[in-house]
mmCIF file with all atom_site columns, C-alpha atoms in Angstrom:
data_model
loop_
_atom_site.group_PDB
_atom_site.id
_atom_site.type_symbol
_atom_site.label_atom_id
_atom_site.label_alt_id
_atom_site.label_comp_id
_atom_site.label_asym_id
_atom_site.label_entity_id
_atom_site.label_seq_id
_atom_site.pdbx_PDB_ins_code
_atom_site.Cartn_x
_atom_site.Cartn_y
_atom_site.Cartn_z
_atom_site.occupancy
_atom_site.B_iso_or_equiv
_atom_site.pdbx_formal_charge
_atom_site.auth_seq_id
_atom_site.auth_comp_id
_atom_site.auth_asym_id
_atom_site.auth_atom_id
_atom_site.pdbx_PDB_model_num
ATOM 1   C CA . MET A 1 1   ? -24.259 71.125 57.615 1.00 88.00 ? 595 MET A CA 1
ATOM 2   C CA . THR A 1 2   ? -25.343 71.482 61.245 1.00 87.00 ? 596 THR A CA 1
ATOM 3   C CA . LEU A 1 3   ? -22.154 73.332 62.117 1.00 87.00 ? 597 LEU A CA 1
ATOM 4   C CA . ILE A 1 4   ? -22.673 75.714 59.193 1.00 89.00 ? 598 ILE A CA 1
ATOM 5   C CA . LEU A 1 5   ? -26.282 76.366 60.200 1.00 91.00 ? 599 LEU A CA 1
ATOM 6   C CA . GLY A 1 6   ? -25.184 76.866 63.802 1.00 88.00 ? 600 GLY A CA 1
ATOM 7   C CA . LYS A 1 7   ? -22.752 79.528 62.634 1.00 88.00 ? 601 LYS A CA 1
ATOM 8   C CA . ILE A 1 8   ? -25.230 81.278 60.310 1.00 92.00 ? 602 ILE A CA 1
ATOM 9   C CA . ILE A 1 9   ? -28.355 81.170 62.474 1.00 93.00 ? 603 ILE A CA 1
ATOM 10  C CA . PHE A 1 10  ? -26.968 81.254 66.023 1.00 90.00 ? 604 PHE A CA 1
ATOM 11  C CA . GLY A 1 11  ? -23.488 82.693 65.484 1.00 88.00 ? 605 GLY A CA 1
ATOM 12  C CA . VAL A 1 12  ? -21.771 79.755 67.217 1.00 86.00 ? 606 VAL A CA 1
ATOM 13  C CA . ASP A 1 13  ? -18.160 79.379 66.094 1.00 88.00 ? 607 ASP A CA 1
ATOM 14  C CA . ILE A 1 14  ? -16.165 76.193 66.562 1.00 89.00 ? 608 ILE A CA 1
ATOM 15  C CA . LYS A 1 15  ? -13.527 77.198 69.093 1.00 93.00 ? 609 LYS A CA 1
ATOM 16  C CA . GLY A 1 16  ? -11.627 73.909 68.909 1.00 92.00 ? 610 GLY A CA 1
ATOM 17  C CA . SER A 1 17  ? -10.207 71.673 66.219 1.00 93.00 ? 611 SER A CA 1
ATOM 18  C CA . LEU A 1 18  ? -12.568 70.684 63.411 1.00 93.00 ? 612 LEU A CA 1
ATOM 19  C CA . THR A 1 19  ? -10.356 67.680 62.639 1.00 95.00 ? 613 THR A CA 1
ATOM 20  C CA . LEU A 1 20  ? -10.650 66.443 66.222 1.00 96.00 ? 614 LEU A CA 1
ATOM 21  C CA . LEU A 1 21  ? -14.414 66.975 66.117 1.00 95.00 ? 615 LEU A CA 1
ATOM 22  C CA . ILE A 1 22  ? -14.766 64.938 62.916 1.00 95.00 ? 616 ILE A CA 1
ATOM 23  C CA . THR A 1 23  ? -12.503 62.180 64.254 1.00 96.00 ? 617 THR A CA 1
ATOM 24  C CA . LEU A 1 24  ? -14.411 61.878 67.519 1.00 96.00 ? 618 LEU A CA 1
ATOM 25  C CA . GLY A 1 25  ? -17.712 62.131 65.625 1.00 95.00 ? 619 GLY A CA 1
ATOM 26  C CA . THR A 1 26  ? -16.618 59.075 63.657 1.00 97.00 ? 620 THR A CA 1
ATOM 27  C CA . ILE A 1 27  ? -15.989 57.232 66.912 1.00 97.00 ? 621 ILE A CA 1
ATOM 28  C CA . PHE A 1 28  ? -19.479 58.190 68.097 1.00 96.00 ? 622 PHE A CA 1
ATOM 29  C CA . LEU A 1 29  ? -20.953 56.923 64.815 1.00 97.00 ? 623 LEU A CA 1
ATOM 30  C CA . THR A 1 30  ? -19.153 53.634 65.461 1.00 97.00 ? 624 THR A CA 1
ATOM 31  C CA . SER A 1 31  ? -20.887 53.403 68.841 1.00 96.00 ? 625 SER A CA 1
ATOM 32  C CA . SER A 1 32  ? -24.245 54.064 67.182 1.00 95.00 ? 626 SER A CA 1
ATOM 33  C CA . LEU A 1 33  ? -23.553 51.314 64.651 1.00 96.00 ? 627 LEU A CA 1
ATOM 34  C CA . ALA A 1 34  ? -22.570 48.967 67.479 1.00 96.00 ? 628 ALA A CA 1
ATOM 35  C CA . ILE A 1 35  ? -25.903 49.654 69.183 1.00 96.00 ? 629 ILE A CA 1
ATOM 36  C CA . GLY A 1 36  ? -27.672 48.955 65.888 1.00 95.00 ? 630 GLY A CA 1
ATOM 37  C CA . ILE A 1 37  ? -25.848 45.644 65.609 1.00 95.00 ? 631 ILE A CA 1
ATOM 38  C CA . PHE A 1 38  ? -26.819 44.782 69.181 1.00 96.00 ? 632 PHE A CA 1
ATOM 39  C CA . ILE A 1 39  ? -30.479 45.604 68.489 1.00 95.00 ? 633 ILE A CA 1
ATOM 40  C CA . SER A 1 40  ? -30.299 43.405 65.383 1.00 93.00 ? 634 SER A CA 1
ATOM 41  C CA . THR A 1 41  ? -28.952 40.487 67.378 1.00 93.00 ? 635 THR A CA 1
ATOM 42  C CA . VAL A 1 42  ? -31.658 40.622 70.051 1.00 92.00 ? 636 VAL A CA 1
ATOM 43  C CA . SER A 1 43  ? -34.642 41.138 67.722 1.00 92.00 ? 637 SER A CA 1
ATOM 44  C CA . ASN A 1 44  ? -36.454 38.419 65.862 1.00 90.00 ? 638 ASN A CA 1
ATOM 45  C CA . THR A 1 45  ? -38.251 40.591 63.330 1.00 92.00 ? 639 THR A CA 1
ATOM 46  C CA . GLN A 1 46  ? -37.740 43.897 61.586 1.00 93.00 ? 640 GLN A CA 1
ATOM 47  C CA . LEU A 1 47  ? -40.716 45.411 63.396 1.00 95.00 ? 641 LEU A CA 1
ATOM 48  C CA . GLU A 1 48  ? -39.270 44.393 66.754 1.00 95.00 ? 642 GLU A CA 1
ATOM 49  C CA . ALA A 1 49  ? -35.930 45.958 65.796 1.00 94.00 ? 643 ALA A CA 1
ATOM 50  C CA . MET A 1 50  ? -37.670 49.204 64.843 1.00 95.00 ? 644 MET A CA 1
ATOM 51  C CA . HIS A 1 51  ? -39.522 49.312 68.156 1.00 95.00 ? 645 HIS A CA 1
ATOM 52  C CA . LEU A 1 52  ? -36.359 48.595 70.129 1.00 95.00 ? 646 LEU A CA 1
ATOM 53  C CA . SER A 1 53  ? -34.444 51.319 68.308 1.00 94.00 ? 647 SER A CA 1
ATOM 54  C CA . LEU A 1 54  ? -37.186 53.844 69.061 1.00 93.00 ? 648 LEU A CA 1
ATOM 55  C CA . ALA A 1 55  ? -37.346 52.652 72.669 1.00 93.00 ? 649 ALA A CA 1
ATOM 56  C CA . TYR A 1 56  ? -33.597 53.281 72.908 1.00 94.00 ? 650 TYR A CA 1
ATOM 57  C CA . LEU A 1 57  ? -33.542 56.623 71.096 1.00 92.00 ? 651 LEU A CA 1
ATOM 58  C CA . LEU A 1 58  ? -35.856 58.743 73.253 1.00 89.00 ? 652 LEU A CA 1
ATOM 59  C CA . PRO A 1 59  ? -34.411 57.805 76.662 1.00 89.00 ? 653 PRO A CA 1
ATOM 60  C CA . SER A 1 60  ? -30.874 58.210 75.349 1.00 92.00 ? 654 SER A CA 1
ATOM 61  C CA . VAL A 1 61  ? -31.554 61.804 74.275 1.00 91.00 ? 655 VAL A CA 1
ATOM 62  C CA . ILE A 1 62  ? -33.306 62.674 77.522 1.00 91.00 ? 656 ILE A CA 1
ATOM 63  C CA . LEU A 1 63  ? -30.812 60.961 79.842 1.00 91.00 ? 657 LEU A CA 1
ATOM 64  C CA . SER A 1 64  ? -27.634 62.014 78.028 1.00 91.00 ? 658 SER A CA 1
ATOM 65  C CA . GLY A 1 65  ? -27.677 65.564 79.309 1.00 89.00 ? 659 GLY A CA 1
ATOM 66  C CA . PHE A 1 66  ? -28.723 66.980 75.959 1.00 89.00 ? 660 PHE A CA 1
ATOM 67  C CA . VAL A 1 67  ? -32.111 68.172 77.233 1.00 88.00 ? 661 VAL A CA 1
ATOM 68  C CA . PHE A 1 68  ? -31.645 68.302 81.017 1.00 88.00 ? 662 PHE A CA 1
ATOM 69  C CA . PRO A 1 69  ? -28.398 68.669 82.993 1.00 90.00 ? 663 PRO A CA 1
ATOM 70  C CA . ARG A 1 70  ? -27.189 65.309 84.288 1.00 90.00 ? 664 ARG A CA 1
ATOM 71  C CA . GLU A 1 71  ? -26.144 66.826 87.610 1.00 90.00 ? 665 GLU A CA 1
ATOM 72  C CA . ALA A 1 72  ? -29.807 67.592 88.403 1.00 91.00 ? 666 ALA A CA 1
ATOM 73  C CA . MET A 1 73  ? -30.889 63.967 87.820 1.00 91.00 ? 667 MET A CA 1
ATOM 74  C CA . PRO A 1 74  ? -31.418 61.462 90.634 1.00 93.00 ? 668 PRO A CA 1
ATOM 75  C CA . LYS A 1 75  ? -28.375 59.281 91.353 1.00 93.00 ? 669 LYS A CA 1
ATOM 76  C CA . ILE A 1 76  ? -29.842 56.134 89.774 1.00 94.00 ? 670 ILE A CA 1
ATOM 77  C CA . ILE A 1 77  ? -30.740 57.983 86.563 1.00 92.00 ? 671 ILE A CA 1
ATOM 78  C CA . TYR A 1 78  ? -27.291 59.583 86.527 1.00 93.00 ? 672 TYR A CA 1
ATOM 79  C CA . PHE A 1 79  ? -25.769 56.095 86.854 1.00 93.00 ? 673 PHE A CA 1
ATOM 80  C CA . ILE A 1 80  ? -27.897 54.778 83.972 1.00 93.00 ? 674 ILE A CA 1
ATOM 81  C CA . SER A 1 81  ? -26.845 57.715 81.804 1.00 92.00 ? 675 SER A CA 1
ATOM 82  C CA . CYS A 1 82  ? -23.226 56.594 82.159 1.00 93.00 ? 676 CYS A CA 1
ATOM 83  C CA . PHE A 1 83  ? -24.051 53.685 79.819 1.00 93.00 ? 677 PHE A CA 1
ATOM 84  C CA . ILE A 1 84  ? -25.315 55.880 76.985 1.00 94.00 ? 678 ILE A CA 1
ATOM 85  C CA . PRO A 1 85  ? -22.717 56.833 74.329 1.00 95.00 ? 679 PRO A CA 1
ATOM 86  C CA . LEU A 1 86  ? -24.505 60.107 73.560 1.00 95.00 ? 680 LEU A CA 1
ATOM 87  C CA . THR A 1 87  ? -23.663 61.284 77.092 1.00 95.00 ? 681 THR A CA 1
ATOM 88  C CA . TYR A 1 88  ? -19.962 61.262 76.298 1.00 96.00 ? 682 TYR A CA 1
ATOM 89  C CA . PHE A 1 89  ? -20.384 62.681 72.815 1.00 96.00 ? 683 PHE A CA 1
ATOM 90  C CA . ASN A 1 90  ? -22.289 65.629 74.313 1.00 95.00 ? 684 ASN A CA 1
ATOM 91  C CA . GLU A 1 91  ? -19.292 66.279 76.566 1.00 95.00 ? 685 GLU A CA 1
ATOM 92  C CA . ILE A 1 92  ? -17.001 66.088 73.538 1.00 96.00 ? 686 ILE A CA 1
ATOM 93  C CA . LEU A 1 93  ? -19.174 68.448 71.497 1.00 94.00 ? 687 LEU A CA 1
ATOM 94  C CA . ARG A 1 94  ? -19.431 71.007 74.283 1.00 93.00 ? 688 ARG A CA 1
ATOM 95  C CA . GLY A 1 95  ? -15.720 70.774 74.919 1.00 95.00 ? 689 GLY A CA 1
ATOM 96  C CA . ILE A 1 96  ? -14.611 71.272 71.318 1.00 95.00 ? 690 ILE A CA 1
ATOM 97  C CA . ILE A 1 97  ? -17.277 73.645 69.997 1.00 93.00 ? 691 ILE A CA 1
ATOM 98  C CA . LEU A 1 98  ? -17.939 75.848 73.025 1.00 90.00 ? 692 LEU A CA 1
ATOM 99  C CA . LYS A 1 99  ? -14.758 75.649 75.102 1.00 93.00 ? 693 LYS A CA 1
ATOM 100 C CA . GLY A 1 100 ? -12.126 74.896 72.475 1.00 93.00 ? 694 GLY A CA 1
ATOM 101 C CA . VAL A 1 101 ? -10.468 72.128 74.485 1.00 95.00 ? 695 VAL A CA 1
ATOM 102 C CA . GLY A 1 102 ? -8.030  69.647 72.970 1.00 93.00 ? 696 GLY A CA 1
ATOM 103 C CA . PHE A 1 103 ? -7.507  65.906 73.019 1.00 95.00 ? 697 PHE A CA 1
ATOM 104 C CA . LYS A 1 104 ? -5.930  65.776 76.499 1.00 95.00 ? 698 LYS A CA 1
ATOM 105 C CA . GLU A 1 105 ? -8.935  67.392 78.150 1.00 95.00 ? 699 GLU A CA 1
ATOM 106 C CA . LEU A 1 106 ? -11.286 64.928 76.437 1.00 96.00 ? 700 LEU A CA 1
ATOM 107 C CA . LEU A 1 107 ? -9.490  61.718 77.389 1.00 97.00 ? 701 LEU A CA 1
ATOM 108 C CA . GLN A 1 108 ? -12.138 60.647 79.936 1.00 96.00 ? 702 GLN A CA 1
ATOM 109 C CA . PRO A 1 109 ? -15.152 60.859 77.598 1.00 96.00 ? 703 PRO A CA 1
ATOM 110 C CA . ILE A 1 110 ? -13.125 59.356 74.728 1.00 97.00 ? 704 ILE A CA 1
ATOM 111 C CA . ALA A 1 111 ? -12.047 56.411 76.900 1.00 97.00 ? 705 ALA A CA 1
ATOM 112 C CA . ALA A 1 112 ? -15.614 55.889 78.137 1.00 96.00 ? 706 ALA A CA 1
ATOM 113 C CA . LEU A 1 113 ? -16.967 55.990 74.577 1.00 96.00 ? 707 LEU A CA 1
ATOM 114 C CA . MET A 1 114 ? -14.351 53.507 73.365 1.00 97.00 ? 708 MET A CA 1
ATOM 115 C CA . GLY A 1 115 ? -15.075 51.243 76.344 1.00 97.00 ? 709 GLY A CA 1
ATOM 116 C CA . LEU A 1 116 ? -18.786 51.263 75.582 1.00 96.00 ? 710 LEU A CA 1
ATOM 117 C CA . ILE A 1 117 ? -18.095 50.393 71.930 1.00 96.00 ? 711 ILE A CA 1
ATOM 118 C CA . ILE A 1 118 ? -15.960 47.424 72.959 1.00 97.00 ? 712 ILE A CA 1
ATOM 119 C CA . VAL A 1 119 ? -18.531 46.155 75.471 1.00 96.00 ? 713 VAL A CA 1
ATOM 120 C CA . ILE A 1 120 ? -21.456 46.522 73.054 1.00 96.00 ? 714 ILE A CA 1
ATOM 121 C CA . ILE A 1 121 ? -19.598 44.725 70.260 1.00 96.00 ? 715 ILE A CA 1
ATOM 122 C CA . ILE A 1 122 ? -18.512 41.886 72.573 1.00 96.00 ? 716 ILE A CA 1
ATOM 123 C CA . VAL A 1 123 ? -22.064 41.421 73.864 1.00 95.00 ? 717 VAL A CA 1
ATOM 124 C CA . SER A 1 124 ? -23.385 41.502 70.283 1.00 94.00 ? 718 SER A CA 1
ATOM 125 C CA . ILE A 1 125 ? -20.883 38.852 69.184 1.00 93.00 ? 719 ILE A CA 1
ATOM 126 C CA . LYS A 1 126 ? -21.832 36.625 72.132 1.00 92.00 ? 720 LYS A CA 1
ATOM 127 C CA . LYS A 1 127 ? -25.546 37.102 71.385 1.00 90.00 ? 721 LYS A CA 1
ATOM 128 C CA . PHE A 1 128 ? -25.289 36.490 67.640 1.00 88.00 ? 722 PHE A CA 1
ATOM 129 C CA . LYS A 1 129 ? -26.761 33.216 66.391 1.00 78.00 ? 723 LYS A CA 1
ATOM 130 C CA . LYS A 1 130 ? -26.609 32.189 62.757 1.00 73.00 ? 724 LYS A CA 1
ATOM 131 C CA . THR A 1 131 ? -29.661 30.236 61.644 1.00 68.00 ? 725 THR A CA 1
ATOM 132 C CA . LEU A 1 132 ? -31.102 29.202 58.308 1.00 63.00 ? 726 LEU A CA 1
ATOM 133 C CA . ASP A 1 133 ? -34.716 30.038 59.255 1.00 62.00 ? 727 ASP A CA 1
#
């Protein structure tokens, strides 16, 4: 729906492959689900989980390069932004929609996104504790 509205309102065509965009969007959704699982494993209550998810959401949008260019950020903030999956999905979106690049040109952000998914899931598994409370 967003892509259709982008075309109608702003006249932005998808220059690259829609199939590749949907496939990589699914990978990004997997990273978002992995973060949700991690937040669930570190929170004790539903309210705490809600607060943690909100505390994660705002900085991730600001630091990912969606609002401000990452190159203009201080080095430490730039380093922190390397651990946010949205950073790599922004690169993927810009590459496919605006530049029309293919899979080969997106290998670095795809590999980084997959690496983050693996790390987040491993940490979540290690952190998970099953209790009968």
